[in-house]
């Protein structure tokens, strides 16, 4: 069973000619089949955790370890991490001019699967996955993220999640900027992947709204660069009612 | 309208649409067109038409000091049956009809060539195989002239392939008879030291179709003037260009489409990728719609993809309109860069860095490459693009 183990992770970022510590000792274990929601106020370091796990060059790991099935993730390049089974659905996916969605998806699937998918089966697979996400087939011929609406970008991220079948999926604020219909479609996509039981999900969100569609097994409250409190789904209800004030005011409560 | 996006540091994208009574395309040249080099002063570099070009790297083509070596550049023509291939003297009446040299180097080439090549495709001859012209440099200096003429309703594909090392100023003329169809692919695949300056002039007959691909990869300095004008109504010109400008290379494409005749069309699409310190691409796209050219339909576009720091693009589309009675006229120029965030996104989907770069650049050029329609050239271009990318990452 695939397991992502994050131990005492410290991360800094360079900003305004100064080094700032954003993550101050994160401990978290995500197993295949589990869904962990990470919630927290703006600036608490949730997205930094997501991008550090994916290997974004902006972040420097200054301490701790990240293991995927015992393998050192921090030693891997960004593409190696993806091929090892980590997937990051981004909050702000960038435009890639000149590269069509269909070409991108096939190149990516070839890299992650280690061989080119058989063309006929692949076309069918993509078509069906797009239908499930209510995506127009013409979408495949557009350039990656170019001129996509907010909802289209997120659907495109979840389309990749469905096609790449990672061991660990990190969803960075996938719910932000979505109206209720789009949120439902995107959540259904995530749930289809979860129901396979083969993915561990790290759902990063500011709002509890998405948790009505995607039921987490665990909820963690992030505050000031570490996990301040952990609990079950009921913790989300508490946050829904009380907000993050308890965490921001005290600057973190240990779990 | 000019559209400008994501301009990297050190690049300029300017554009203008002028509605003029008198052409500024003509007046901003420092001398009127002429076949005689003596009619052009030696450029000093501040002239409008020379301001982007590093004169010191022209190896004397611009000031009369480059002396033809007689040998050191081999020109070979392979033509299918039915095509006439000749070498003629400068007094041959066919020469110079498609256009007059517009700058000193083009005039120098015309003044200095010893014999001109003439390729004739007789009327109503439809070729199924391309005509191939190979210009291979072995270190020589050459002034040349190539004339390609299609009779009425003739159809041909011509590939002009430049390889090796040379210092060369050589003009090319295309004369299309009524209803003729010509596709020409000019590949500048020079070695790193080569210097190549040329004017490509096309005269498009009534209802004729001219499709040109200018593909520039190599050379230390390449400066080309693709120019089009029309001999009768109903003519169509498609001018496509691809360039891949590497560290230290100067590649300059200066286009003019002169809509001097009613009811003609033109479509210009040039795309370039740049990488490395000192890579410099210049694209000037002039479209002139003369007062008499009613019913004109024209569009021109230049796109640049900057892959690394240190590269520079100057992209200047100009559209000059002397009549409002037209179907359409537009232009666009945009320079974008392949940045770390794009690389991260592709890598986060398992795609290795070198493949990510290849994907982006191949994707960028694909729509143009696919339209060439000459398979071995298309394959070679894609291989060349990969090779360029491998050299860089």
Coordinates of C-alpha atoms in Angstrom, one line a residue:
Chain A
X1 CA 0.0 0.0 0.0
X2 CA 1.4 3.4 -1.1
X3 CA 2.2 5.7 1.8
X4 CA 3.5 9.3 1.8
X5 CA 5.3 10.1 5.0
X6 CA 6.2 13.7 5.8
X7 CA 8.4 14.1 8.8
X8 CA 9.4 17.4 10.4
X9 CA 9.4 19.3 7.1
X10 CA 10.9 22.7 7.2
X11 CA 10.8 24.9 4.1
X12 CA 12.0 28.5 3.4
X13 CA 11.4 30.9 0.6
X14 CA 13.3 33.9 -0.6
X15 CA 11.3 37.0 -0.6
X16 CA 12.4 40.7 -0.6
X17 CA 16.0 39.6 -0.2
X18 CA 15.2 37.8 3.0
X19 CA 14.8 34.1 3.8
X20 CA 11.5 33.4 5.3
X21 CA 10.6 30.1 7.0
X22 CA 7.1 29.0 5.8
X23 CA 6.9 25.4 7.0
X24 CA 8.1 24.9 10.5
X25 CA 8.0 21.2 11.1
X26 CA 5.1 19.4 9.3
X27 CA 4.3 15.8 10.2
X28 CA 1.8 14.0 8.2
X29 CA 1.2 10.5 6.8
X30 CA -1.1 9.9 3.9
X31 CA -2.0 6.3 2.9
X32 CA -3.5 5.0 -0.2
X33 CA -7.3 5.1 0.1
X34 CA -7.3 7.9 2.7
X35 CA -8.5 11.5 2.2
X36 CA -6.9 14.2 4.3
X37 CA -8.2 17.7 4.2
X38 CA -5.8 20.4 5.1
X39 CA -7.5 23.6 6.1
X40 CA -6.2 26.8 7.3
X41 CA -6.2 30.6 7.0
X42 CA -4.4 32.4 4.2
X43 CA -0.7 32.5 4.6
X44 CA -0.6 29.5 6.9
X45 CA 1.6 27.5 4.5
X46 CA -0.9 25.1 3.0
X47 CA 0.1 25.8 -0.6
X48 CA 3.8 25.9 0.3
X49 CA 3.3 22.3 1.5
X50 CA 1.7 21.3 -1.8
X51 CA 4.4 22.9 -4.0
X52 CA 7.2 21.7 -1.8
X53 CA 6.0 18.2 -2.2
X54 CA 5.9 18.6 -6.0
X55 CA 9.3 20.1 -6.0
X56 CA 8.8 23.7 -7.1
X57 CA 12.2 25.4 -7.4
X58 CA 11.0 28.4 -5.5
X59 CA 11.0 26.5 -2.2
X60 CA 14.1 25.4 -0.3
X61 CA 13.8 22.4 2.0
X62 CA 15.9 23.1 5.1
X63 CA 15.0 20.1 7.2
X64 CA 12.9 17.0 7.5
X65 CA 12.1 14.2 5.2
X66 CA 9.4 13.1 2.7
X67 CA 9.2 9.5 1.8
X68 CA 6.9 7.8 -0.8
X69 CA 6.9 4.1 -0.1
X70 CA 10.2 4.5 1.6
X71 CA 11.8 6.4 -1.3
X72 CA 13.3 9.8 -0.7
X73 CA 11.0 12.2 -2.6
X74 CA 13.2 15.2 -1.8
X75 CA 16.1 13.7 -3.8
X76 CA 13.9 13.4 -6.9
X77 CA 13.5 16.0 -9.7
X78 CA 10.0 17.4 -10.3
X79 CA 9.3 14.9 -13.2
X80 CA 10.7 12.0 -11.2
X81 CA 8.2 12.8 -8.4
X82 CA 5.3 12.7 -10.9
X83 CA 6.5 9.5 -12.4
X84 CA 6.9 8.0 -8.8
X85 CA 3.2 8.7 -8.3
X86 CA 2.8 12.2 -6.9
X87 CA 0.2 14.5 -8.5
X88 CA -0.4 18.1 -7.8
X89 CA -3.6 19.7 -9.1
X90 CA -2.6 23.3 -9.2
X91 CA -4.6 26.3 -8.1
X92 CA -3.3 28.5 -10.9
X93 CA -2.3 26.2 -13.8
X94 CA -0.2 28.1 -16.4
X95 CA -0.8 28.5 -20.1
X96 CA 1.5 26.5 -22.4
X97 CA 1.2 28.2 -25.8
X98 CA 1.5 26.0 -28.8
X99 CA 0.9 22.7 -27.0
X100 CA -2.5 21.2 -27.5
X101 CA -4.4 19.5 -24.6
X102 CA -4.4 16.2 -26.5
X103 CA -0.7 16.3 -27.2
X104 CA 0.1 17.3 -23.6
X105 CA -2.1 14.6 -22.1
X106 CA -0.6 11.9 -24.3
X107 CA 3.0 13.0 -23.6
X108 CA 2.3 13.1 -19.9
X109 CA 0.6 9.7 -19.8
X110 CA 3.5 8.3 -21.8
X111 CA 6.0 9.6 -19.3
X112 CA 4.0 8.6 -16.2
X113 CA 3.1 5.1 -17.5
X114 CA 6.5 4.4 -18.9
X115 CA 5.1 3.6 -22.4
X116 CA 2.9 5.3 -25.0
X117 CA -0.7 4.3 -24.5
X118 CA -2.2 2.5 -27.5
X119 CA -3.6 5.2 -29.6
X120 CA -7.1 3.8 -30.2
X121 CA -7.6 2.9 -26.5
X122 CA -6.2 6.2 -25.4
X123 CA -8.5 8.3 -27.6
X124 CA -11.4 6.4 -26.1
X125 CA -10.1 6.8 -22.6
X126 CA -9.6 10.5 -22.9
X127 CA -13.0 11.0 -24.6
X128 CA -14.8 9.2 -21.9
X129 CA -13.0 11.0 -19.1
X130 CA -13.8 14.3 -20.7
X131 CA -17.5 13.4 -21.1
X132 CA -17.6 12.5 -17.4
X133 CA -16.3 16.0 -16.6
X134 CA -18.8 17.6 -19.0
X135 CA -15.9 18.9 -21.2
X136 CA -16.5 19.7 -24.9
X137 CA -14.5 17.4 -27.2
X138 CA -13.2 20.5 -29.0
X139 CA -11.3 21.3 -25.7
X140 CA -8.7 18.7 -26.7
X141 CA -7.5 20.8 -29.6
X142 CA -7.0 24.0 -27.6
X143 CA -3.7 25.0 -26.2
X144 CA -3.1 24.0 -22.6
X145 CA -4.8 26.4 -20.3
X146 CA -4.8 29.1 -22.9
X147 CA -7.9 31.2 -22.6
X148 CA -9.5 28.6 -20.2
X149 CA -12.1 29.9 -17.8
X150 CA -11.4 29.2 -14.1
X151 CA -13.8 26.2 -14.2
X152 CA -12.2 24.8 -17.3
X153 CA -8.7 25.0 -15.8
X154 CA -9.9 23.0 -12.8
X155 CA -11.7 20.4 -14.8
X156 CA -8.6 20.1 -16.9
X157 CA -6.5 19.4 -13.7
X158 CA -9.0 16.8 -12.6
X159 CA -9.0 15.2 -16.1
X160 CA -5.3 14.7 -15.7
X161 CA -5.8 13.3 -12.2
X162 CA -8.2 10.7 -13.7
X163 CA -5.9 9.8 -16.6
X164 CA -2.6 9.7 -14.7
X165 CA -3.9 7.7 -11.7
X166 CA -1.3 8.8 -9.2
X167 CA -0.7 7.1 -5.8
X168 CA -0.9 10.4 -4.0
X169 CA -3.0 13.3 -5.2
X170 CA -2.5 16.8 -3.8
X171 CA -5.3 19.1 -4.7
X172 CA -4.4 22.7 -4.0
X173 CA -7.5 24.8 -3.6
X174 CA -9.2 23.0 -6.4
X175 CA -12.5 24.5 -5.2
X176 CA -11.4 28.1 -5.4
X177 CA -13.2 30.2 -8.0
X178 CA -15.8 27.5 -8.9
X179 CA -19.5 28.0 -8.9
X180 CA -21.7 25.3 -7.4
X181 CA -22.2 23.4 -10.6
X182 CA -18.5 23.3 -11.5
X183 CA -17.6 22.4 -7.9
X184 CA -20.0 19.4 -8.1
X185 CA -18.5 18.2 -11.4
X186 CA -15.0 18.6 -10.2
X187 CA -15.8 16.9 -6.9
X188 CA -17.4 14.0 -8.6
X189 CA -14.2 13.6 -10.7
X190 CA -12.1 13.5 -7.5
X191 CA -14.6 11.0 -5.9
X192 CA -14.4 8.7 -8.9
X193 CA -10.6 8.6 -8.4
X194 CA -10.9 8.1 -4.7
X195 CA -13.4 5.3 -5.1
X196 CA -10.8 3.2 -6.8
X197 CA -9.2 3.0 -3.4
X198 CA -5.8 3.4 -5.1
X199 CA -5.1 7.0 -4.3
X200 CA -4.2 8.9 -1.2
X201 CA -5.7 12.4 -1.3
X202 CA -4.4 15.5 0.2
X203 CA -7.2 18.1 -0.2
X204 CA -6.0 21.6 0.5
X205 CA -8.7 24.1 1.0
X206 CA -9.6 27.4 2.6
X207 CA -13.3 26.6 2.7
X208 CA -15.4 23.8 4.1
X209 CA -17.8 24.0 1.1
X210 CA -15.9 21.3 -0.9
X211 CA -16.0 18.9 2.0
X212 CA -19.8 18.5 1.5
X213 CA -18.9 16.8 -1.8
X214 CA -15.6 15.1 -0.8
X215 CA -15.8 13.5 2.6
X216 CA -12.4 13.5 4.3
X217 CA -11.3 10.8 6.6
X218 CA -9.1 13.2 8.5
X219 CA -9.1 17.0 8.8
X220 CA -5.9 18.9 9.8
X221 CA -5.8 22.6 10.7
X222 CA -2.8 24.3 9.4
X223 CA -1.5 27.4 11.2
X224 CA 1.8 29.2 11.1
X225 CA 3.6 26.6 9.1
X226 CA 2.6 23.4 10.9
X227 CA -0.4 21.3 11.7
X228 CA -2.1 22.8 14.7
X229 CA -4.9 20.3 15.2
X230 CA -6.0 17.1 13.6
X231 CA -9.3 15.3 13.8
X232 CA -12.0 13.5 11.9
X233 CA -14.6 15.1 9.6
X234 CA -16.3 16.7 12.6
X235 CA -13.3 19.1 12.9
X236 CA -14.5 20.6 9.6
X237 CA -17.9 21.3 11.1
X238 CA -16.3 23.0 14.0
X239 CA -14.3 25.2 11.5
X240 CA -17.5 25.9 9.6
X241 CA -19.1 27.3 12.7
X242 CA -16.2 29.0 14.4
X243 CA -13.8 29.9 11.6
X244 CA -10.0 30.0 12.0
X245 CA -9.9 32.6 14.7
X246 CA -8.9 30.2 17.4
X247 CA -5.8 29.3 15.4
X248 CA -4.8 32.6 14.2
X249 CA -5.2 34.4 17.5
X250 CA -3.1 31.9 19.5
X251 CA -0.7 31.3 16.6
X252 CA -1.2 27.6 16.8
X253 CA -2.4 25.0 19.2
X254 CA -0.6 21.7 19.2
X255 CA -2.7 18.7 18.3
Chain B
X1 CA -4.6 46.0 -34.3
X2 CA -1.3 45.4 -32.8
X3 CA -1.4 43.0 -29.9
X4 CA 1.5 42.8 -27.6
X5 CA 1.9 40.3 -24.8
X6 CA 4.5 39.1 -22.3
X7 CA 7.5 40.9 -23.8
X8 CA 10.7 39.8 -22.3
X9 CA 13.3 42.2 -21.2
X10 CA 15.4 43.4 -24.0
X11 CA 12.9 43.0 -26.8
X12 CA 10.8 45.4 -28.6
X13 CA 7.5 44.9 -30.3
X14 CA 6.2 47.9 -32.1
X15 CA 3.4 48.1 -34.5
X16 CA 1.6 50.7 -36.5
X17 CA -1.3 51.1 -38.8
X18 CA -1.0 54.2 -40.9
X19 CA -3.6 55.6 -43.1
X20 CA -1.5 57.6 -45.6
X21 CA -1.8 59.5 -48.7
X22 CA 1.8 58.7 -49.6
X23 CA 3.7 55.6 -48.7
X24 CA 6.1 55.8 -45.9
X25 CA 7.2 52.2 -46.6
X26 CA 9.0 53.7 -49.6
X27 CA 10.1 57.0 -48.1
X28 CA 11.7 55.6 -45.1
X29 CA 14.3 53.8 -47.2
X30 CA 17.4 55.8 -47.6
X31 CA 17.5 55.4 -51.4
X32 CA 15.0 54.4 -54.0
X33 CA 15.2 50.9 -55.5
X34 CA 17.9 50.4 -58.1
X35 CA 19.8 47.7 -59.9
X36 CA 23.0 49.6 -59.6
X37 CA 25.0 49.5 -56.4
X38 CA 26.3 53.0 -57.0
X39 CA 22.9 54.4 -56.4
X40 CA 23.1 53.4 -52.7
X41 CA 25.3 55.0 -50.2
X42 CA 27.4 52.7 -48.0
X43 CA 25.2 52.3 -44.9
X44 CA 26.5 53.6 -41.6
X45 CA 24.0 51.7 -39.5
X46 CA 21.6 54.4 -38.4
X47 CA 19.3 54.2 -41.5
X48 CA 15.9 52.8 -40.8
X49 CA 16.5 49.7 -42.9
X50 CA 19.9 49.0 -41.3
X51 CA 19.4 50.0 -37.7
X52 CA 18.9 46.4 -36.4
X53 CA 21.7 44.8 -38.5
X54 CA 25.3 44.5 -37.2
X55 CA 27.1 45.9 -40.2
X56 CA 30.5 44.7 -39.0
X57 CA 29.3 41.1 -39.3
X58 CA 28.3 41.5 -43.0
X59 CA 31.9 40.7 -44.0
X60 CA 32.0 43.6 -46.4
X61 CA 28.9 42.7 -48.4
X62 CA 27.5 46.2 -47.7
X63 CA 30.6 48.4 -48.5
X64 CA 32.1 46.7 -51.6
X65 CA 35.0 45.1 -49.9
X66 CA 33.7 41.5 -50.2
X67 CA 35.2 40.1 -53.3
X68 CA 33.7 37.1 -55.1
X69 CA 36.0 34.1 -54.9
X70 CA 34.8 32.4 -58.0
X71 CA 34.9 29.0 -56.3
X72 CA 33.9 28.0 -52.8
X73 CA 30.1 27.9 -53.3
X74 CA 28.5 25.2 -55.3
X75 CA 25.1 25.6 -56.8
X76 CA 23.3 22.5 -58.1
X77 CA 19.8 22.3 -59.6
X78 CA 17.8 19.1 -59.9
X79 CA 14.7 19.5 -62.0
X80 CA 12.2 17.0 -63.3
X81 CA 11.6 16.6 -67.0
X82 CA 9.9 19.5 -68.7
X83 CA 11.7 22.1 -66.8
X84 CA 14.3 24.3 -68.4
X85 CA 17.5 25.1 -66.5
X86 CA 19.8 27.8 -67.9
X87 CA 22.7 30.0 -67.0
X88 CA 22.3 33.4 -68.6
X89 CA 24.0 36.8 -68.8
X90 CA 22.8 39.9 -67.1
X91 CA 21.4 41.3 -70.5
X92 CA 18.7 38.5 -70.5
X93 CA 15.4 40.4 -70.7
X94 CA 13.7 38.1 -68.2
X95 CA 15.9 39.2 -65.3
X96 CA 14.8 41.8 -62.8
X97 CA 11.1 41.7 -63.6
X98 CA 9.9 40.6 -60.2
X99 CA 11.5 43.3 -58.3
X100 CA 14.3 45.9 -58.1
X101 CA 16.9 45.7 -55.3
X102 CA 15.8 47.8 -52.4
X103 CA 19.0 48.0 -50.4
X104 CA 22.7 48.2 -51.1
X105 CA 23.6 44.6 -50.6
X106 CA 20.8 43.4 -52.9
X107 CA 22.0 45.9 -55.5
X108 CA 25.6 44.8 -55.0
X109 CA 24.5 41.2 -55.7
X110 CA 22.7 42.3 -58.9
X111 CA 25.6 44.5 -60.0
X112 CA 28.2 41.7 -59.3
X113 CA 26.8 38.4 -60.3
X114 CA 28.5 36.8 -63.3
X115 CA 25.7 34.5 -64.5
X116 CA 22.2 34.2 -63.4
X117 CA 20.3 30.9 -63.1
X118 CA 17.0 30.7 -64.8
X119 CA 14.5 27.9 -64.2
X120 CA 11.5 27.9 -66.4
X121 CA 8.4 25.8 -65.9
X122 CA 6.4 26.0 -69.2
X123 CA 2.8 26.9 -69.2
X124 CA 0.3 24.3 -68.1
X125 CA 3.1 22.1 -66.8
X126 CA 2.2 20.5 -63.5
X127 CA 5.1 19.0 -61.7
X128 CA 4.7 16.1 -59.4
X129 CA 8.2 16.2 -58.0
X130 CA 9.9 19.3 -56.4
X131 CA 12.7 21.2 -58.2
X132 CA 15.7 21.2 -55.8
X133 CA 18.3 23.9 -55.8
X134 CA 21.2 23.3 -53.5
X135 CA 23.5 26.1 -52.6
X136 CA 26.5 24.7 -50.6
X137 CA 29.2 26.9 -49.3
X138 CA 32.8 25.8 -48.9
X139 CA 34.1 29.0 -47.6
X140 CA 33.7 31.1 -50.7
X141 CA 32.3 34.6 -51.3
X142 CA 29.5 34.7 -54.0
X143 CA 27.1 37.1 -55.6
X144 CA 24.3 35.3 -57.3
X145 CA 21.0 35.7 -59.0
X146 CA 18.3 33.0 -59.4
X147 CA 15.2 33.5 -61.6
X148 CA 12.3 31.1 -61.4
X149 CA 9.4 31.5 -63.8
X150 CA 6.2 29.7 -64.2
X151 CA 4.1 30.0 -67.3
X152 CA 0.3 30.3 -67.1
X153 CA -1.4 27.5 -65.1
X154 CA 1.9 25.8 -64.4
X155 CA 2.3 24.3 -60.9
X156 CA 5.6 23.6 -59.1
X157 CA 7.3 23.1 -55.8
X158 CA 10.8 24.5 -55.5
X159 CA 13.2 23.8 -52.6
X160 CA 16.2 26.0 -52.2
X161 CA 18.6 24.6 -49.7
X162 CA 21.5 26.6 -48.2
X163 CA 24.1 24.7 -46.3
X164 CA 27.8 24.9 -45.5
X165 CA 29.9 28.0 -44.9
X166 CA 29.8 31.0 -47.3
X167 CA 29.5 34.8 -47.5
X168 CA 26.7 35.2 -50.0
X169 CA 24.5 37.9 -51.4
X170 CA 22.1 36.4 -53.9
X171 CA 18.7 37.5 -55.0
X172 CA 15.9 35.2 -56.1
X173 CA 13.0 36.2 -58.4
X174 CA 9.7 34.4 -58.8
X175 CA 7.6 35.3 -61.7
X176 CA 4.2 33.5 -61.7
X177 CA 2.1 33.5 -64.9
X178 CA -1.7 33.8 -64.8
X179 CA -3.3 31.0 -62.7
X180 CA 0.2 29.5 -61.8
X181 CA 0.8 27.9 -58.5
X182 CA 4.2 28.0 -56.9
X183 CA 5.3 26.7 -53.5
X184 CA 8.8 27.6 -52.6
X185 CA 10.8 26.5 -49.5
X186 CA 14.0 28.3 -48.8
X187 CA 16.0 26.7 -46.1
X188 CA 18.9 28.5 -44.5
X189 CA 20.6 25.7 -42.7
X190 CA 24.1 27.3 -42.8
X191 CA 27.1 26.5 -40.6
X192 CA 27.7 28.9 -37.8
X193 CA 30.0 31.3 -39.7
X194 CA 28.0 31.9 -42.8
X195 CA 26.6 35.3 -43.9
X196 CA 23.7 35.4 -46.2
X197 CA 21.8 38.4 -47.5
X198 CA 19.1 38.2 -50.2
X199 CA 16.1 39.7 -51.6
X200 CA 13.3 37.3 -52.7
X201 CA 11.0 39.1 -55.0
X202 CA 7.7 37.5 -56.3
X203 CA 5.5 38.9 -59.0
X204 CA 2.2 37.1 -58.9
X205 CA 0.1 36.9 -62.0
X206 CA -3.6 37.1 -62.3
X207 CA -5.3 34.5 -60.2
X208 CA -1.9 32.9 -59.4
X209 CA -1.0 31.5 -56.0
X210 CA 2.3 31.9 -54.4
X211 CA 3.2 30.1 -51.2
X212 CA 6.5 30.7 -49.6
X213 CA 8.3 29.1 -46.6
X214 CA 11.4 30.7 -45.4
X215 CA 13.1 28.6 -42.8
X216 CA 16.2 30.0 -41.1
X217 CA 18.2 28.0 -38.7
X218 CA 21.9 28.6 -39.3
X219 CA 24.4 31.3 -40.1
X220 CA 26.1 34.0 -38.2
X221 CA 24.0 36.6 -40.0
X222 CA 21.1 36.0 -42.2
X223 CA 19.1 38.9 -43.6
X224 CA 16.3 38.3 -46.1
X225 CA 13.8 40.5 -47.8
X226 CA 10.9 38.4 -49.0
X227 CA 8.8 40.8 -51.2
X228 CA 5.6 40.3 -53.1
X229 CA 3.7 42.3 -55.6
X230 CA 0.9 41.5 -58.0
X231 CA 0.7 41.6 -61.8
X232 CA -3.1 41.2 -62.0
X233 CA -6.2 40.8 -59.8
X234 CA -7.1 37.5 -58.0
X235 CA -3.5 36.8 -56.9
X236 CA -2.9 35.1 -53.5
X237 CA 0.3 35.1 -51.4
X238 CA 1.0 33.1 -48.4
X239 CA 4.3 33.9 -46.8
X240 CA 5.3 31.6 -44.0
X241 CA 8.5 31.7 -42.0
X242 CA 10.2 29.8 -39.3
X243 CA 13.4 30.7 -37.6
X244 CA 15.3 29.3 -34.7
X245 CA 17.8 31.8 -33.5
X246 CA 20.7 30.5 -31.3
X247 CA 23.3 32.2 -29.2
X248 CA 25.2 34.9 -31.1
X249 CA 23.1 34.5 -34.3
X250 CA 21.4 37.4 -36.1
X251 CA 18.5 36.5 -38.2
X252 CA 16.5 39.2 -39.9
X253 CA 13.4 38.9 -42.1
X254 CA 12.1 42.0 -43.7
X255 CA 8.9 41.5 -45.6
X256 CA 6.9 43.6 -47.9
X257 CA 3.6 42.8 -49.5
X258 CA 2.7 45.5 -51.9
X259 CA -1.0 45.4 -52.7
X260 CA -0.8 47.3 -55.9
X261 CA -3.7 45.5 -57.7
X262 CA -7.3 45.1 -56.7
X263 CA -8.8 41.9 -55.3
X264 CA -5.6 40.2 -54.2
X265 CA -5.0 38.4 -50.9
X266 CA -2.0 38.0 -48.7
X267 CA -1.4 36.1 -45.5
X268 CA 1.8 36.3 -43.6
X269 CA 2.7 34.1 -40.6
X270 CA 6.3 34.1 -39.3
X271 CA 7.2 32.3 -36.1
X272 CA 10.6 32.2 -34.3
X273 CA 12.1 30.6 -31.3
X274 CA 15.2 32.1 -29.7
X275 CA 17.7 30.8 -27.2
X276 CA 21.0 31.8 -25.8
X277 CA 23.1 34.9 -25.1
X278 CA 23.1 37.3 -28.0
X279 CA 20.5 35.6 -30.1
X280 CA 18.8 38.3 -32.1
X281 CA 15.8 38.0 -34.4
X282 CA 14.4 40.9 -36.3
X283 CA 11.1 40.8 -38.1
X284 CA 9.8 43.7 -40.1
X285 CA 6.4 43.1 -41.8
X286 CA 5.3 45.8 -44.1
X287 CA 2.0 45.6 -45.9
X288 CA 1.0 48.4 -48.2
X289 CA -2.5 48.7 -49.6
X290 CA -2.3 51.1 -52.5
X291 CA -5.2 53.4 -53.3
X292 CA -6.1 51.4 -56.4
X293 CA -6.0 48.0 -54.5
X294 CA -9.7 47.8 -53.7
X295 CA -11.0 44.5 -52.4
X296 CA -7.7 43.6 -50.7
X297 CA -7.7 41.0 -48.0
X298 CA -4.5 40.8 -45.9
X299 CA -3.3 39.6 -42.5
X300 CA 0.1 39.4 -41.1
X301 CA 1.4 37.9 -37.9
X302 CA 4.7 37.4 -36.1
X303 CA 5.1 35.2 -33.0
X304 CA 8.2 34.7 -31.1
X305 CA 9.0 32.3 -28.3
X306 CA 12.0 33.2 -26.1
X307 CA 13.4 30.1 -24.5
X308 CA 16.2 31.6 -22.4
X309 CA 17.5 34.9 -21.1
X310 CA 19.8 36.9 -23.2
X311 CA 17.9 36.7 -26.4
X312 CA 16.3 39.7 -28.2
X313 CA 13.5 40.1 -30.6
X314 CA 12.6 43.2 -32.6
X315 CA 9.2 42.7 -34.2
X316 CA 7.7 45.6 -36.2
X317 CA 4.5 45.0 -38.2
X318 CA 3.4 48.0 -40.4
X319 CA 0.2 48.2 -42.2
X320 CA -0.3 51.1 -44.5
X321 CA -3.7 51.6 -46.0
X322 CA -4.5 54.1 -48.8
X323 CA -8.0 52.9 -49.5
X324 CA -10.9 52.0 -47.3
X325 CA -12.5 49.8 -49.9
X326 CA -11.0 46.5 -48.7
X327 CA -12.2 43.2 -47.4
X328 CA -9.9 43.0 -44.4
X329 CA -6.5 44.1 -43.1
X330 CA -4.9 43.2 -39.8
X331 CA -1.7 42.4 -38.1
X332 CA -0.4 41.0 -34.9
X333 CA 2.8 40.6 -33.1
X334 CA 3.5 38.8 -29.9
X335 CA 6.5 37.7 -28.0
X336 CA 6.2 35.2 -25.2
X337 CA 8.6 33.3 -23.2
X338 CA 8.9 29.7 -22.1
X339 CA 9.4 30.3 -18.4
X340 CA 10.1 28.3 -15.3
X341 CA 6.4 28.0 -14.3
X342 CA 5.6 26.4 -17.7
X343 CA 8.5 24.0 -17.3
X344 CA 7.4 23.2 -13.7
X345 CA 3.9 22.5 -14.9
X346 CA 5.0 20.1 -17.6
X347 CA 7.5 18.4 -15.3
X348 CA 4.9 18.0 -12.6
X349 CA 3.1 15.8 -15.1
X350 CA 6.1 13.5 -15.4
X351 CA 7.6 15.1 -18.5
X352 CA 11.4 15.5 -18.4
X353 CA 12.8 19.0 -18.8
X354 CA 14.3 18.4 -22.3
X355 CA 11.2 16.8 -23.6
X356 CA 9.1 19.6 -22.1
X357 CA 11.1 22.2 -24.1
X358 CA 10.8 20.1 -27.2
X359 CA 7.1 19.7 -26.8
X360 CA 6.6 23.5 -26.5
X361 CA 8.8 24.4 -29.4
X362 CA 7.6 21.6 -31.7
X363 CA 4.0 22.6 -30.8
X364 CA 4.8 26.2 -31.6
X365 CA 6.1 25.4 -35.0
X366 CA 3.9 22.5 -35.9
X367 CA 1.1 24.3 -37.7
X368 CA 3.6 25.9 -40.1
X369 CA 5.8 22.8 -40.6
X370 CA 2.7 20.7 -41.5
X371 CA 1.7 23.1 -44.2
X372 CA 5.0 22.7 -46.2
X373 CA 3.8 19.5 -47.7
X374 CA 7.3 18.3 -48.7
X375 CA 7.8 15.3 -46.4
X376 CA 11.6 15.0 -46.4
X377 CA 11.8 18.8 -45.6
X378 CA 9.3 18.5 -42.9
X379 CA 11.1 15.6 -41.2
X380 CA 14.4 17.4 -41.5
X381 CA 13.0 20.5 -39.9
X382 CA 11.6 18.6 -37.0
X383 CA 14.9 16.8 -36.6
X384 CA 16.7 20.1 -36.8
X385 CA 14.4 21.7 -34.1
X386 CA 15.2 18.7 -31.8
X387 CA 18.9 19.1 -32.6
X388 CA 18.9 22.8 -31.8
X389 CA 17.1 22.1 -28.5
X390 CA 19.5 19.3 -27.5
X391 CA 22.4 21.6 -28.1
X392 CA 21.0 24.1 -25.6
X393 CA 19.7 22.1 -22.6

